[in-house]
Structures are given as C-alpha cells and as structure tokens.
Short mmCIF file of C-alpha atoms in Angstrom, two decimals:
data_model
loop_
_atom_site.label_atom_id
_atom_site.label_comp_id
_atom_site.label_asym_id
_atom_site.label_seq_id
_atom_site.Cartn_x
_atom_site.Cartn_y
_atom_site.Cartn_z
CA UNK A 1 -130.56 62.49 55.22
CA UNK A 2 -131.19 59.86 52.56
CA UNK A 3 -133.55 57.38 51.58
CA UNK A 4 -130.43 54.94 51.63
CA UNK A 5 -128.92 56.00 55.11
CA UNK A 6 -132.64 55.69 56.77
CA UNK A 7 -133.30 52.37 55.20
CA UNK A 8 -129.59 50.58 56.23
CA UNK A 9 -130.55 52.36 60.20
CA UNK A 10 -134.32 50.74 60.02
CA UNK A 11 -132.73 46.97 59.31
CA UNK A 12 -129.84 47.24 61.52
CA UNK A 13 -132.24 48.61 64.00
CA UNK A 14 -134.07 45.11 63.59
CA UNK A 15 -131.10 43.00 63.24
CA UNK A 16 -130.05 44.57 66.48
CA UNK A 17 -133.13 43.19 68.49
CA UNK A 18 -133.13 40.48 66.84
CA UNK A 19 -129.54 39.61 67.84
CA UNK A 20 -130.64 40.91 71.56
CA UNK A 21 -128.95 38.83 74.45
CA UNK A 22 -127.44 36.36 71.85
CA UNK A 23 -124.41 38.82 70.37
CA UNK A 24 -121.54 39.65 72.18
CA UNK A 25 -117.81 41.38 71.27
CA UNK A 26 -118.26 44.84 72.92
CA UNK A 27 -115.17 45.01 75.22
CA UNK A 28 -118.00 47.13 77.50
CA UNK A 29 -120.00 45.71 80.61
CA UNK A 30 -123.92 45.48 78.95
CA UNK A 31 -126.41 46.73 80.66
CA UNK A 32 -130.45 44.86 81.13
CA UNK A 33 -131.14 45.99 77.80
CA UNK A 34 -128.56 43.81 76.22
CA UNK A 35 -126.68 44.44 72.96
CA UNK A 36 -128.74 47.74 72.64
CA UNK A 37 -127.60 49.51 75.83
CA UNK A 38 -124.09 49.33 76.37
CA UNK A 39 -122.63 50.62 79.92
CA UNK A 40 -119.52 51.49 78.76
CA UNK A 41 -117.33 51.85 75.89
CA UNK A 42 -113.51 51.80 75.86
CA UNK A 43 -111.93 53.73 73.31
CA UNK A 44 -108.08 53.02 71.99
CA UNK A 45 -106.30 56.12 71.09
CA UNK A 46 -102.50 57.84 71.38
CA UNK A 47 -101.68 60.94 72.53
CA UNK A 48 -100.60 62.66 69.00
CA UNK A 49 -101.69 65.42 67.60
CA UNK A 50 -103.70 63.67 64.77
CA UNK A 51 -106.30 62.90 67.76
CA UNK A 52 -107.13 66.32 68.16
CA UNK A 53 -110.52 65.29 67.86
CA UNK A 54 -110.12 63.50 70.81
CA UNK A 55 -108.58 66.18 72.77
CA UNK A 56 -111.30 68.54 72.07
CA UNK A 57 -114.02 66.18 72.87
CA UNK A 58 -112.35 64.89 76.24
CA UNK A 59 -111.59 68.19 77.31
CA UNK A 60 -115.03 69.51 75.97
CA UNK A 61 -116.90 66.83 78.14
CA UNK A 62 -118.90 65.76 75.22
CA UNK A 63 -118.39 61.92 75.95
CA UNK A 64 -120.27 62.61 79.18
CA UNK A 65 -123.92 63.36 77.05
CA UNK A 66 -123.51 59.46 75.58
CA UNK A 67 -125.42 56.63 77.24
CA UNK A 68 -122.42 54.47 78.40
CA UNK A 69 -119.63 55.53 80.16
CA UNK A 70 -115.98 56.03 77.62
CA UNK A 71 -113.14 54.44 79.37
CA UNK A 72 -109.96 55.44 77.66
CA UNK A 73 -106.94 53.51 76.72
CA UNK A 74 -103.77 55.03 75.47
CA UNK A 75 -101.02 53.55 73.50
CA UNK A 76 -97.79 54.24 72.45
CA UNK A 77 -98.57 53.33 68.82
CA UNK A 78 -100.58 52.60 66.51
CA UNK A 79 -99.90 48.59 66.15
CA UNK A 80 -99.97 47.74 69.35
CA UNK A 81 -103.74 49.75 69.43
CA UNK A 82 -104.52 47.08 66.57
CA UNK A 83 -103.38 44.05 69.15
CA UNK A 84 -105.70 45.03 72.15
CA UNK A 85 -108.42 45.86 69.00
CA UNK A 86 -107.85 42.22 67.92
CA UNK A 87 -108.11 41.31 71.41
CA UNK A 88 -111.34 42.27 71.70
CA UNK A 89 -110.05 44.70 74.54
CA UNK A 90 -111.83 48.35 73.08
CA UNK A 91 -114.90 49.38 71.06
CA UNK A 92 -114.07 52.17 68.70
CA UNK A 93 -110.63 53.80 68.35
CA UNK A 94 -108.90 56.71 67.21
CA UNK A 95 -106.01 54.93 65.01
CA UNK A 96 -103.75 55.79 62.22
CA UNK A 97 -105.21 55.26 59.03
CA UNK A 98 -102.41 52.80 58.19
CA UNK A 99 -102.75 50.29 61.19
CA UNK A 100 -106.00 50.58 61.00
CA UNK A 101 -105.73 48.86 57.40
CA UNK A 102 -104.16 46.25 58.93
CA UNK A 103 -106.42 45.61 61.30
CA UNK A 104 -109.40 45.07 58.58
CA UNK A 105 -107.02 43.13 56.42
CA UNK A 106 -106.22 40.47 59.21
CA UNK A 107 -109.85 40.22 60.45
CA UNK A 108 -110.35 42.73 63.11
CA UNK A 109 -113.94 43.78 62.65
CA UNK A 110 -114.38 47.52 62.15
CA UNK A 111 -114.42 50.35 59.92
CA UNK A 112 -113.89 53.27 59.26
CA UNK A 113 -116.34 56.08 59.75
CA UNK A 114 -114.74 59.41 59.62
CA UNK A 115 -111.23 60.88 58.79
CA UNK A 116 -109.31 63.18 61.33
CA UNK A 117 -106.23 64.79 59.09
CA UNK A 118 -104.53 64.80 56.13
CA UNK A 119 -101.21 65.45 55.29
CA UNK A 120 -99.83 65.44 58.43
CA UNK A 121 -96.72 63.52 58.00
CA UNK A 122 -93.37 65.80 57.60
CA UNK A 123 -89.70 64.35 56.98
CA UNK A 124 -87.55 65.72 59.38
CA UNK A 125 -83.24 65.85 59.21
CA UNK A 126 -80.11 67.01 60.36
CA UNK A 127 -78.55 70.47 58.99
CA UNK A 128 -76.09 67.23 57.47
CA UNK A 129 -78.83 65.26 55.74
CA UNK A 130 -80.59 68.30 54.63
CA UNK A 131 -77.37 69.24 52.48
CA UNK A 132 -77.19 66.34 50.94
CA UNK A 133 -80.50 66.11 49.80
CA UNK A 134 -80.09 69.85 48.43
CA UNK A 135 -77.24 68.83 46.79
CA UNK A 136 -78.55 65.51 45.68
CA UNK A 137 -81.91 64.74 45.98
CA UNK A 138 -82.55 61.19 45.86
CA UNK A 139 -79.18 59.58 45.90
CA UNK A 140 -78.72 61.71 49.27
CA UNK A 141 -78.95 58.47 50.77
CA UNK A 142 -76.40 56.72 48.67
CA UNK A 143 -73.84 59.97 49.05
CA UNK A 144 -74.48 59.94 52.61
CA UNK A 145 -73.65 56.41 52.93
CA UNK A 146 -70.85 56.26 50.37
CA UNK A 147 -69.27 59.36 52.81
CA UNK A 148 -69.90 58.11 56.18
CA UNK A 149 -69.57 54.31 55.51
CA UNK A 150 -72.51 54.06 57.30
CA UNK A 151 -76.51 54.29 55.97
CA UNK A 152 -78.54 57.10 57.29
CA UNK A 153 -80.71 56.80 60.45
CA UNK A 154 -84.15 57.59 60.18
CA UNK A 155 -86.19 57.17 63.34
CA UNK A 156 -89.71 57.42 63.18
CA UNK A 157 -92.87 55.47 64.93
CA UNK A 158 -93.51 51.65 65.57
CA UNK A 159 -93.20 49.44 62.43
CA UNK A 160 -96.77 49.31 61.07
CA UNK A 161 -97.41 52.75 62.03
CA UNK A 162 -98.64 55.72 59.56
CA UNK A 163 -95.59 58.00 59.87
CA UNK A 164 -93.60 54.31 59.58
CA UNK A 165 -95.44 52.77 56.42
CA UNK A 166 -95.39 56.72 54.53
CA UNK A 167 -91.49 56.89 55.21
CA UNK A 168 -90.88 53.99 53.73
CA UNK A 169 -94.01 54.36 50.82
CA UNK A 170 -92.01 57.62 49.95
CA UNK A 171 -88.27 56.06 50.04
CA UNK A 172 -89.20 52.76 47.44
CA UNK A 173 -92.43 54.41 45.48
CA UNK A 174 -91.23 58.20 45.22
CA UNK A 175 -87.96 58.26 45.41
CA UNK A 176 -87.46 54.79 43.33
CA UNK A 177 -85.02 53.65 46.02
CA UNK A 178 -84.79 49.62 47.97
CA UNK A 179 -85.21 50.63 51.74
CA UNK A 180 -81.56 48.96 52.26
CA UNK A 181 -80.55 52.28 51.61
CA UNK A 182 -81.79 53.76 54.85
CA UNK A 183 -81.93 52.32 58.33
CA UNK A 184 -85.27 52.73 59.82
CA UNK A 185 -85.63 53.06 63.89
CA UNK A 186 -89.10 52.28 64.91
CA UNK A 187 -90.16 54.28 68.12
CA UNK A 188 -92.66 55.02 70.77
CA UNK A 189 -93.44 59.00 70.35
CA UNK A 190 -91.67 60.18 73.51
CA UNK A 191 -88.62 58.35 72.17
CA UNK A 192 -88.72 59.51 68.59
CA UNK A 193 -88.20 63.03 69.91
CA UNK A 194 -85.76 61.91 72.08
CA UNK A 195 -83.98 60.44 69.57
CA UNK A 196 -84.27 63.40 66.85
CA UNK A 197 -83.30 66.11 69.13
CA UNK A 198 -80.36 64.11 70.27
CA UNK A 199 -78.66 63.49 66.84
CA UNK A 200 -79.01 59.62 67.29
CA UNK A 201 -80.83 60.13 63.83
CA UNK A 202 -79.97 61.75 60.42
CA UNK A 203 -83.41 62.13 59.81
CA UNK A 204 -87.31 60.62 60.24
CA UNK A 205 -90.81 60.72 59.83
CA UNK A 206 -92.83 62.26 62.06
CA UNK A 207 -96.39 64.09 63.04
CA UNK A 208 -97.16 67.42 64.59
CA UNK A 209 -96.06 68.40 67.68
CA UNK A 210 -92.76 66.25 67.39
CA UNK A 211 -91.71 68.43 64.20
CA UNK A 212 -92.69 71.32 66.02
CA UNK A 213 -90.82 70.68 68.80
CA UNK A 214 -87.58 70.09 67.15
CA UNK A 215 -87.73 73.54 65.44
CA UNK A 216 -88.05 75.13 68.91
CA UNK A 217 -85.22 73.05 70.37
CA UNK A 218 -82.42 75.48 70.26
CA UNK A 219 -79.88 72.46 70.72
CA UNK A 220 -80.69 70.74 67.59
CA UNK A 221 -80.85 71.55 63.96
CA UNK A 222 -83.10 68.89 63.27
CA UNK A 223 -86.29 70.27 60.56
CA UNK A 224 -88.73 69.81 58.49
CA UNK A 225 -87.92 69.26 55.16
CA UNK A 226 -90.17 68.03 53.39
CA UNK A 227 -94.34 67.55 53.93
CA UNK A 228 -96.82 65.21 53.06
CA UNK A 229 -98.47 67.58 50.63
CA UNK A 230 -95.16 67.46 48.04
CA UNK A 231 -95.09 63.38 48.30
CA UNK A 232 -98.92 62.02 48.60
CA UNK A 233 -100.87 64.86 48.28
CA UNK A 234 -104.13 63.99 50.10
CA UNK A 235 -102.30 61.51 52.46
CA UNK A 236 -104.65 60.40 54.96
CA UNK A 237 -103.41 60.14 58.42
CA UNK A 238 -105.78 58.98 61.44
CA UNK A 239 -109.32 57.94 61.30
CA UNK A 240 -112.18 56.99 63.96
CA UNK A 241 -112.48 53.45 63.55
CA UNK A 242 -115.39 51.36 65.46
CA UNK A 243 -116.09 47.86 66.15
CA UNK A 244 -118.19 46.41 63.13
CA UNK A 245 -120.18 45.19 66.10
CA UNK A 246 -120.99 48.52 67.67
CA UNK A 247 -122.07 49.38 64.16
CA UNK A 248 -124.19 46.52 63.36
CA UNK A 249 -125.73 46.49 67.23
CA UNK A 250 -125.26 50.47 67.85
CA UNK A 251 -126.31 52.22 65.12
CA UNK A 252 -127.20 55.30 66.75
CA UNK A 253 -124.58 55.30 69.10
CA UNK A 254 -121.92 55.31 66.56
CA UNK A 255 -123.89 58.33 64.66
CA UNK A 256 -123.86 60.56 68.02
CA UNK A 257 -120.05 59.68 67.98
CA UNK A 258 -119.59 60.75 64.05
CA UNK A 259 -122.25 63.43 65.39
CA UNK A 260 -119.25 64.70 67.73
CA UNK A 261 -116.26 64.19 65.83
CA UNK A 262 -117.87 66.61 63.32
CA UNK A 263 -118.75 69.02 66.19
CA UNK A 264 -114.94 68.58 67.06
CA UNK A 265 -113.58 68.79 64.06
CA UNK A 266 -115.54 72.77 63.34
CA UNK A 267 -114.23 73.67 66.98
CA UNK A 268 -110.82 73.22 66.12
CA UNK A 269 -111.41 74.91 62.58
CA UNK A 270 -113.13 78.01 64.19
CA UNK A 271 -110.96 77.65 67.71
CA UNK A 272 -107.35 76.70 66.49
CA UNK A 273 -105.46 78.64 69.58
CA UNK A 274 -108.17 76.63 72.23
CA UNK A 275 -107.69 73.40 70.87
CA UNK A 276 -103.92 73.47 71.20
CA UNK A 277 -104.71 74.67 74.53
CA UNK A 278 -106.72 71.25 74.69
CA UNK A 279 -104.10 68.88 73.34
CA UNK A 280 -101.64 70.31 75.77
CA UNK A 281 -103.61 69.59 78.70
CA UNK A 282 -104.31 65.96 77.27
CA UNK A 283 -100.95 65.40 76.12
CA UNK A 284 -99.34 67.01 79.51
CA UNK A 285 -98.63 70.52 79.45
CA UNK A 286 -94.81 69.65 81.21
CA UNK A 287 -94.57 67.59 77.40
CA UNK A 288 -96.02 70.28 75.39
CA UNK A 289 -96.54 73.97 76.64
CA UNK A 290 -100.01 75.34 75.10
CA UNK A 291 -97.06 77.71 73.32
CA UNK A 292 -95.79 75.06 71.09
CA UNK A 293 -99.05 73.33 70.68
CA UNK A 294 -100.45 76.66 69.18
CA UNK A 295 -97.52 76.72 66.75
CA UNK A 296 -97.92 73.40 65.85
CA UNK A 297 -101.84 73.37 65.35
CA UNK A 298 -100.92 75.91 62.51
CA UNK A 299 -98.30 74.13 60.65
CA UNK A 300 -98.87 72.78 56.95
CA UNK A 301 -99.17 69.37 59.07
CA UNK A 302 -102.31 70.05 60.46
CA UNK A 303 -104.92 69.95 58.03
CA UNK A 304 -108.30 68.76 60.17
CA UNK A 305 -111.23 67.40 58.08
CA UNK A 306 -114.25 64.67 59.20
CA UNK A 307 -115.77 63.27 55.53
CA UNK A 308 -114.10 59.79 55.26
CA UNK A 309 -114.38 60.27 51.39
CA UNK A 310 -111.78 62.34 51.47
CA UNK A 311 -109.40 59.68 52.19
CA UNK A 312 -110.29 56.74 50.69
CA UNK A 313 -108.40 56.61 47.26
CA UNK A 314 -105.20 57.41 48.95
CA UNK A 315 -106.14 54.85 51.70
CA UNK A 316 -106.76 52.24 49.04
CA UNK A 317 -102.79 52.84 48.13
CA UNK A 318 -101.59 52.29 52.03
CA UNK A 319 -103.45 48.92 51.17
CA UNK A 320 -102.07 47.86 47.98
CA UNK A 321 -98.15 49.28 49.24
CA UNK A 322 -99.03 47.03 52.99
CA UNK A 323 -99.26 44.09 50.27
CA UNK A 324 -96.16 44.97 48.49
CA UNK A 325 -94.63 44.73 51.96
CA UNK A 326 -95.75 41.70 52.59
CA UNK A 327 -97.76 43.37 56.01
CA UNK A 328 -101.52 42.28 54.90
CA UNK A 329 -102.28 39.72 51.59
CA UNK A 330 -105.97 40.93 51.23
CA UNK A 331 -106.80 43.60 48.46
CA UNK A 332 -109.29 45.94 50.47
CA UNK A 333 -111.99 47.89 48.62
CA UNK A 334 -113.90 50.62 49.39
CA UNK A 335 -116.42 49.33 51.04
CA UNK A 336 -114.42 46.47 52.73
CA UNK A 337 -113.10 49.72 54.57
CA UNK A 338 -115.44 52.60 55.17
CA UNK A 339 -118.78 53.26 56.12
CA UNK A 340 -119.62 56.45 54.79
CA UNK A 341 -123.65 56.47 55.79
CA UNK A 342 -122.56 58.10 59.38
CA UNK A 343 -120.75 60.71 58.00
CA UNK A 344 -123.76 61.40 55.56
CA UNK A 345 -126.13 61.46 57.75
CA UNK A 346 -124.86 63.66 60.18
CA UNK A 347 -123.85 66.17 57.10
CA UNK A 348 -125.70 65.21 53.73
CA UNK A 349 -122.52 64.28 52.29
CA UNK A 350 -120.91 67.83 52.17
#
C-alpha cells in the first residue's frame, strides 16, 4: 500500500461527503446514507468465457459479503452493454476491452480497474479456408474469392465487439489487406456458433468456449487456426470497468470488488477444472457441459490475469485502430483509461 494510493482514498473519501445527497448517476436505489451507501448495484456482463471472473464470484457467493445488493444484467454483446452503460442503466461491468474503449471515448464515465484475459481471441475456418491459407497465406482471401466468385464469410460478434474490432485489426494491420476482401457477419454468441458449425461461414473470430465447441462438433470441420498470441501478442480481451462515479463516491466499494476479482482470478489459476464447472452452470450446462468447459478453460485462449498494466499498451492500439475506423475520434491515454491504484492496493503492484 502506497503513500500515493492512501492519499487519492483520503480526498475522494472527502469529496465523497462532501458531494453527499447532491450527486447522483448510480443506476442503484441509495440508501439514508446517500452517495456513500448504495443499496444495490447492477452489474452489465455476457455470458463468455472471458467473464470467468464473474462466474466464479457468482457461483462463489462472494457478491453476497458487499453492502448493496448486485443485480445482474446480461447481454448479448459487448456494444449493446456500452448503450445501457451510456444509459445510465448499470454501475460497473464486465465488458470487452474494446467496447469498453468506446465507451470512454464517447463520454461514458468509467474506467478501467482490472484486466480479466489476454489472448483469448482465436481465428477459426473451414477445412476449405484453412487450405488456402496453408497454401497462401495472406492472399487466401483473394484466391478464395478469385475461385468461388464470392468473398469469404467470416462471422464473428456484434460490430464494436473485441473478437469484431481484432478480426478486422488483424485483416488491414497484419495481414496488410482493405477489409473489402472479407465479408464480416456480426453476431450474438449463440448465433456465431450456430453459424460456424453450420458452414454458413468460411471462417471467424471467436472466444473460448465457441472455438472449443466447434472442435468437439463431429459435424463440422470448423478450427482454430490461428491465436491471438501469433497476431497481438499480449492482446487484451475483457476488463472490469466501473462507473467513474462509483469510483469517485465508492472508493472502497470498488477496492472490495478489485479485492474479489483478484480472489477470482487465483481460484481459477489454482482451480481450473472447478471454474469450468462454474461457467457451465452460469452459462447453462444444456449450452456447455462442464466437459467442454474444462477443455476449453485449458486452451492457449484462456490466459486469466487481474493487473490492468498488463494491458494497457496494447489497449492504447484498440484506441488508435477504433480511430482509424472512424468508431471513436478521441486519442485516449493512459490515464484517460485506467485506474491502476485499486489494483495496487489490493496487491502492491505485483
């Protein structure tokens, strides 16, 4: 615990009662005590396996030892998390890292306070596509197109979304290609596998358990075939992500969250097997047996870490690409992003 952390707590401690019964913006019913004593929080998150902080936490109970009461919301993507963020309709989310940059850079109030994964996005194709990128490596796309008459389909999450923003981050900056070469299908998760497994795709961009799933599926040959690790090392995926106002009038209550999503974060490290277990029974285990969610826990995709430092050059990137596409105009720093005090408080920085 530093000087620095202890001092920035002791002044918003006062800003805090200072502000008491005059601030509002927590989406949360107040109790007498105003700003200070929230009675209950409602948290934005989607049922993916870069949450598994989440699952472990829900499933763990540890919400229940907070003051207020966590009402959850789930989404079927990341952008539309951002709109009911915007809206002023949750407090703190669990949100891809790139949404969540869009959020800051169009005025949503928050920031980020810890990380959740890295690496986790893999590209996904057909036994077709694959061959053609064996055989020709970028220009598969061009050869593909030049054969079929037709550009390949890549489905993946909502535009906006992580998986969505690194598909097409790794198709114009990696590769050195114009995204007219590909056709991108922006899905909700349940309909991204749908769509993979069903060869109404040639390929996509996905996140653990989806590219898990496929590899069980013994009707498609739809694969991983290449990971995050080999195109953005360090890639950072989802991130918890609170109100600036619960930080400025919450202090402590967003360190006993950081304070569990570390706790969460060295479960799944020391429990891998139990907190696939977990995501199953959050996810559904008629969606994902605890079998598959054990295999996928373990795959190169699933790289679990909490310090936020981890991920903010590579974050910085997602920013300056989201301007290239014309998603966000504002050049984010550091600092306009994170708030690493939480995190170093709860861990002295290590």
């Amino acid at each position: 615990m530093t000087e620095r952390t202890l001092s920035r707590r002791d002044m918003l401690r006062t800003a805090s009662g200072a502000a008491a019964g005059a601030t509002v913006g927590l989406a949360g019913c107040l109790g007498d005590g105003g700003v200070s004593s929230p009675d209950s929080l409602t948290l934005g998150t989607l049922n993916v396996f870069p949450m598994m902080q989440y699952f472990v936490i829900d499933q763990q109970g540890w919400y229940d030892d907070l003051g207020p009461d966590i009402e959850v919301q789930t989404f079927g993507g990341g952008p539309p998390l951002v709109q009911a963020y915007a809206s002023g309709d949750i407090d703190f989310a669990y949100v891809g890292i790139s949404p969540g940059l869009v959020a800051i850079a169009n005025g949503v109030s928050s920031t980020v306070v810890a990380a959740n994964v890295v690496e986790p996005n893999v590209m996904v194709g057909s036994s077709e596509f694959r061959s053609y990128w064996v055989e020709h490596g970028a220009d598969a796309f061009e050869e593909f197109r030049a054969d079929k008459g037709r550009k390949p389909r890549f489905a993946t999450l909502p535009a906006g979304s992580t998986p969505d923003v690194f598909l097409r981050y790794w198709i114009t900056e990696v590769l050195g290609l114009d995204l007219d070469v590909v056709e991108i299908l922006g899905q909700s998760p349940s309909a991204l596998q749908s769509t993979l497994s069903t060869g109404n795709a040639d390929g996509g961009s996905a996140i653990e358990p989806v590219p898990t799933l496929l590899q069980e599926n013994s009707e498609t040959d739809m694969e991983p075939f290449k990971y995050a690790g080999e195109i953005m090392p360090g890639q950072p995926g989802a991130v918890l992500q609170p109100s600036q106002s619960l930080v400025d009038d919450n202090p402590d209550l967003v360190q006993e969250l950081v304070d569990i999503h570390i706790r969460a974060t060295e479960f799944i490290h020391e429990n891998r097997d139990q907190a696939a277990e977990m995501a199953s029974e959050v996810i559904g285990s008629d969606i994902l047996t605890s079998e598959v969610a054990t295999r996928a826990i373990n795959s190169p995709a699933s790289n679990f870490v909490s310090n936020p430092k981890r991920i903010v050059e590579k974050s910085l990137v997602y920013n300056d690409f989201h301007q290239q596409l014309d998603s966000v105009e504002t050049d984010l720093s550091e600092s306009d992003v994170f708030d690493h005090s939480f995190y170093e408080e709860a861990s002295s920085g290590e």
